[in-house]
Amino acid sequence: MNRDESGRIVETSTEARQAELGPSVLMLLGVSVALAVLIMAIVWMIFFRT
């Protein structure tokens, strides 16, 4: 961490938000959406099947 003359901490935007830029975030989103769709399909088949 760098500090300026007044003692405030100076960070880059990536350090400030501690962002992870990469395929793991996209994969997590894709897996979670696919899992939600699968669970909704199972619930639909159990309760609304005629």
Coordinates of C-alpha atoms in Angstrom, one line a residue:
M1 CA 0.0 0.0 0.0
N2 CA 1.3 3.4 -1.0
R3 CA 0.5 6.5 1.0
D4 CA 0.5 10.1 -0.3
E5 CA 1.8 13.2 1.5
S6 CA -1.3 13.5 3.7
G7 CA -1.1 9.9 4.9
R8 CA -4.0 8.6 2.8
I9 CA -3.7 5.2 1.2
V10 CA -3.4 5.3 -2.6
E11 CA -4.4 2.2 -4.5
T12 CA -5.2 1.3 -8.1
S13 CA -8.8 0.6 -9.0
T14 CA -8.1 -3.1 -9.2
E15 CA -6.5 -3.1 -5.7
A16 CA -9.3 -1.0 -4.3
R17 CA -12.1 -3.4 -5.4
Q18 CA -9.9 -6.5 -5.3
A19 CA -11.4 -7.6 -8.6
E20 CA -10.5 -10.9 -10.1
L21 CA -10.6 -10.6 -13.9
G22 CA -10.6 -13.9 -15.5
P23 CA -12.6 -17.0 -16.7
S24 CA -13.3 -18.2 -13.2
V25 CA -15.9 -15.5 -12.6
L26 CA -17.6 -16.3 -15.9
M27 CA -17.5 -20.0 -15.2
L28 CA -19.1 -19.4 -11.7
L29 CA -21.9 -17.4 -13.3
G30 CA -22.5 -20.0 -16.0
V31 CA -22.5 -22.9 -13.5
S32 CA -24.8 -21.2 -11.1
V33 CA -27.3 -20.2 -13.9
A34 CA -27.3 -23.7 -15.3
L35 CA -27.9 -25.2 -11.8
A36 CA -30.8 -22.8 -11.2
V37 CA -32.4 -23.8 -14.5
L38 CA -31.9 -27.5 -13.7
I39 CA -33.5 -27.1 -10.2
M40 CA -36.4 -25.1 -11.7
A41 CA -36.9 -27.8 -14.4
I42 CA -37.0 -30.5 -11.7
V43 CA -39.5 -28.5 -9.6
W44 CA -41.7 -27.9 -12.6
M45 CA -41.7 -31.7 -13.5
I46 CA -42.6 -32.6 -9.9
F47 CA -45.4 -30.1 -9.3
F48 CA -46.8 -29.0 -12.6
R49 CA -46.6 -32.2 -14.7
T50 CA -50.0 -33.2 -16.1

